[in-house]
């Protein structure tokens, strides 16, 4: 059982480039989340989704976009990378309210 | 609104010392409560959970009791090991809405 899988694990981007961080889960969870974690800091919610076709903004959505066309996948798109987006990005999923979140191993992104 | 406040770190303990990390919450009704652990360079892992008042979650020697009267969910371990060195996050899932709230994390270092 793979759980939540994030790719790539590491990436270096130049300012202004675009990329998509992939997240897929095999637990048939309806709820999925994207967080960023800056060094030595806690988690900040970027976007979340409660099912295919439904997404909503979190605390820090600016500079990011998401889509949810299937239950399994929840990609995060950076359109114009900026140094302030250097961070570790975590994807998480859960089956529903009151349930714990399950996390991927993260994508470590540096923008230079 | 809903929130979680946890004890600031960093915390440094000697091996076999007693650990307490305080966590209090603000929420209406009866949220579910969780502790997560993050080892260096890894994602968050669920450590334990409690879903109703007076429940005690336990795992790997760690315990936390859901105290409705004091709105607390303090993490305890009787004898810490070097391998317990990590960052610990308290989290809350409200009984309404789709979000999930994390504390800021408490860094624990256990020295031999």
Short mmCIF file of N, CA, C and O in Angstrom, two decimals, chain A residues 31 33 35 37 41-43 45 48 50 57-58 90 94 97-105 108, chain B residues 30-32 34 36 38 41-44 46 49 51 89 93-95 97-100 102-104:
data_model
loop_
_atom_site.label_atom_id
_atom_site.label_comp_id
_atom_site.label_asym_id
_atom_site.label_seq_id
_atom_site.Cartn_x
_atom_site.Cartn_y
_atom_site.Cartn_z
N UNK A 31 -10.72 13.70 0.62
CA UNK A 31 -10.12 14.95 1.04
C UNK A 31 -8.61 14.94 0.76
O UNK A 31 -7.92 14.00 1.16
N UNK A 33 -5.01 17.72 0.51
CA UNK A 33 -4.50 19.01 0.98
C UNK A 33 -3.07 19.23 0.46
O UNK A 33 -2.30 18.28 0.35
N UNK A 35 0.28 21.62 1.59
CA UNK A 35 0.89 22.50 2.57
C UNK A 35 2.28 22.88 2.11
O UNK A 35 2.93 22.13 1.37
N UNK A 37 6.02 24.06 4.03
CA UNK A 37 6.70 24.16 5.32
C UNK A 37 8.05 24.83 5.07
O UNK A 37 8.94 24.26 4.46
N UNK A 41 9.78 25.99 10.47
CA UNK A 41 8.45 26.54 10.71
C UNK A 41 7.39 25.44 10.65
O UNK A 41 7.68 24.29 10.33
N UNK A 42 6.17 25.84 10.95
CA UNK A 42 5.05 24.91 10.87
C UNK A 42 4.50 24.82 9.46
O UNK A 42 5.12 25.24 8.48
N UNK A 43 3.31 24.27 9.36
CA UNK A 43 2.66 24.04 8.07
C UNK A 43 1.70 25.17 7.74
O UNK A 43 0.97 25.65 8.61
N UNK A 45 -1.40 25.98 4.95
CA UNK A 45 -2.28 25.36 3.97
C UNK A 45 -2.36 26.21 2.71
O UNK A 45 -2.65 27.41 2.78
N UNK A 48 -6.98 23.02 -0.73
CA UNK A 48 -7.49 21.71 -0.38
C UNK A 48 -8.67 21.36 -1.28
O UNK A 48 -9.21 22.21 -2.01
N UNK A 50 -12.22 18.57 -1.43
CA UNK A 50 -13.06 17.58 -0.73
C UNK A 50 -13.63 16.55 -1.69
O UNK A 50 -14.45 15.71 -1.30
N UNK A 57 -9.38 27.52 -1.55
CA UNK A 57 -8.14 28.15 -1.11
C UNK A 57 -7.92 27.94 0.37
O UNK A 57 -8.86 27.92 1.16
N UNK A 58 -6.63 27.85 0.71
CA UNK A 58 -6.24 27.81 2.10
C UNK A 58 -5.70 29.15 2.53
O UNK A 58 -6.15 30.20 2.07
N UNK A 90 4.20 19.57 1.10
CA UNK A 90 3.61 18.30 1.52
C UNK A 90 2.18 18.18 1.02
O UNK A 90 1.40 19.12 1.13
N UNK A 94 -7.16 12.43 3.50
CA UNK A 94 -7.89 11.73 4.55
C UNK A 94 -9.24 11.31 4.00
O UNK A 94 -9.73 11.87 3.03
N UNK A 97 -14.24 13.90 7.47
CA UNK A 97 -14.16 14.66 8.71
C UNK A 97 -13.82 13.76 9.89
O UNK A 97 -14.16 12.58 9.89
N UNK A 98 -13.13 14.32 10.86
CA UNK A 98 -12.73 13.64 12.09
C UNK A 98 -11.58 12.65 11.89
O UNK A 98 -11.05 12.12 12.87
N UNK A 99 -11.22 12.38 10.66
CA UNK A 99 -10.18 11.40 10.39
C UNK A 99 -8.80 12.05 10.30
O UNK A 99 -8.70 13.22 9.94
N UNK A 100 -7.74 11.30 10.60
CA UNK A 100 -6.39 11.88 10.50
C UNK A 100 -5.98 12.06 9.06
O UNK A 100 -6.49 11.39 8.15
N UNK A 101 -5.04 12.97 8.86
CA UNK A 101 -4.44 13.13 7.54
C UNK A 101 -3.25 12.19 7.41
O UNK A 101 -2.53 11.93 8.36
N UNK A 102 -3.04 11.73 6.18
CA UNK A 102 -1.88 10.90 5.84
C UNK A 102 -1.01 11.71 4.88
O UNK A 102 -1.52 12.23 3.88
N UNK A 103 0.28 11.79 5.20
CA UNK A 103 1.17 12.66 4.46
C UNK A 103 2.09 11.91 3.51
O UNK A 103 2.50 10.77 3.78
N UNK A 104 2.42 12.60 2.39
CA UNK A 104 3.51 12.14 1.55
C UNK A 104 4.85 12.55 2.14
O UNK A 104 4.91 13.21 3.18
N UNK A 105 5.93 12.16 1.45
CA UNK A 105 7.28 12.43 1.95
C UNK A 105 7.77 13.83 1.62
O UNK A 105 8.85 14.22 2.07
N UNK A 108 11.03 18.88 -2.03
CA UNK A 108 11.91 19.97 -1.61
C UNK A 108 12.24 20.82 -2.82
O UNK A 108 12.91 20.36 -3.74
N UNK B 30 -17.07 19.03 19.76
CA UNK B 30 -16.11 17.99 20.10
C UNK B 30 -15.25 17.65 18.89
O UNK B 30 -15.57 16.73 18.14
N UNK B 31 -14.13 18.35 18.73
CA UNK B 31 -13.26 18.03 17.59
C UNK B 31 -12.52 16.73 17.83
O UNK B 31 -12.49 16.22 18.96
N UNK B 32 -11.91 16.20 16.81
CA UNK B 32 -10.94 15.12 16.96
C UNK B 32 -9.56 15.74 17.12
O UNK B 32 -9.27 16.79 16.52
N UNK B 34 -5.17 15.13 17.46
CA UNK B 34 -4.11 14.27 16.96
C UNK B 34 -2.74 14.81 17.39
O UNK B 34 -2.57 16.02 17.59
N UNK B 36 1.15 14.45 15.71
CA UNK B 36 1.98 13.98 14.61
C UNK B 36 3.46 14.15 15.00
O UNK B 36 3.81 15.04 15.77
N UNK B 38 7.42 14.44 13.18
CA UNK B 38 8.19 14.64 11.95
C UNK B 38 9.66 14.46 12.26
O UNK B 38 10.26 15.28 12.97
N UNK B 41 14.02 15.54 7.81
CA UNK B 41 14.00 15.21 6.38
C UNK B 41 12.82 14.37 5.93
O UNK B 41 12.81 13.91 4.79
N UNK B 42 11.85 14.16 6.82
CA UNK B 42 10.72 13.30 6.46
C UNK B 42 9.40 14.07 6.56
O UNK B 42 9.34 15.20 7.01
N UNK B 43 8.32 13.40 6.12
CA UNK B 43 6.99 13.96 6.25
C UNK B 43 6.42 13.71 7.64
O UNK B 43 7.07 13.10 8.50
N UNK B 44 5.21 14.18 7.86
CA UNK B 44 4.56 14.00 9.16
C UNK B 44 3.93 12.61 9.23
O UNK B 44 3.32 12.14 8.27
N UNK B 46 1.36 10.18 11.68
CA UNK B 46 0.41 10.17 12.78
C UNK B 46 0.99 9.38 13.95
O UNK B 46 1.41 8.23 13.80
N UNK B 49 -4.16 9.51 18.32
CA UNK B 49 -5.37 10.32 18.13
C UNK B 49 -6.38 10.05 19.23
O UNK B 49 -6.30 9.02 19.93
N UNK B 51 -10.79 10.88 19.74
CA UNK B 51 -11.95 11.43 19.05
C UNK B 51 -13.05 11.91 19.97
O UNK B 51 -14.00 12.54 19.50
N UNK B 89 3.83 17.80 16.36
CA UNK B 89 2.75 18.73 16.03
C UNK B 89 1.45 18.24 16.64
O UNK B 89 1.05 17.08 16.44
N UNK B 93 -9.17 18.43 14.18
CA UNK B 93 -10.14 18.36 13.09
C UNK B 93 -11.50 18.73 13.68
O UNK B 93 -12.05 17.98 14.49
N UNK B 94 -12.06 19.88 13.29
CA UNK B 94 -13.33 20.33 13.88
C UNK B 94 -14.48 19.40 13.50
O UNK B 94 -14.39 18.63 12.54
N UNK B 95 -15.59 19.52 14.23
CA UNK B 95 -16.73 18.69 13.88
C UNK B 95 -17.60 19.32 12.79
O UNK B 95 -18.61 18.75 12.40
N UNK B 97 -17.00 21.68 8.92
CA UNK B 97 -15.99 22.21 8.00
C UNK B 97 -15.02 21.15 7.55
O UNK B 97 -15.02 20.02 8.04
N UNK B 98 -14.17 21.52 6.62
CA UNK B 98 -13.28 20.57 5.96
C UNK B 98 -11.82 20.75 6.29
O UNK B 98 -10.99 20.00 5.81
N UNK B 99 -11.49 21.75 7.09
CA UNK B 99 -10.09 22.03 7.32
C UNK B 99 -9.55 21.24 8.50
O UNK B 99 -10.25 20.48 9.17
N UNK B 100 -8.26 21.43 8.69
CA UNK B 100 -7.49 20.68 9.67
C UNK B 100 -6.50 21.69 10.23
O UNK B 100 -5.86 22.39 9.45
N UNK B 102 -3.16 22.76 12.53
CA UNK B 102 -1.93 22.30 13.18
C UNK B 102 -1.38 23.36 14.12
O UNK B 102 -1.48 24.56 13.84
N UNK B 103 -0.75 22.93 15.20
CA UNK B 103 0.06 23.82 16.00
C UNK B 103 1.35 24.13 15.27
O UNK B 103 1.62 23.60 14.18
N UNK B 104 2.17 24.96 15.88
CA UNK B 104 3.40 25.41 15.23
C UNK B 104 4.55 24.42 15.34
O UNK B 104 5.59 24.60 14.71
#
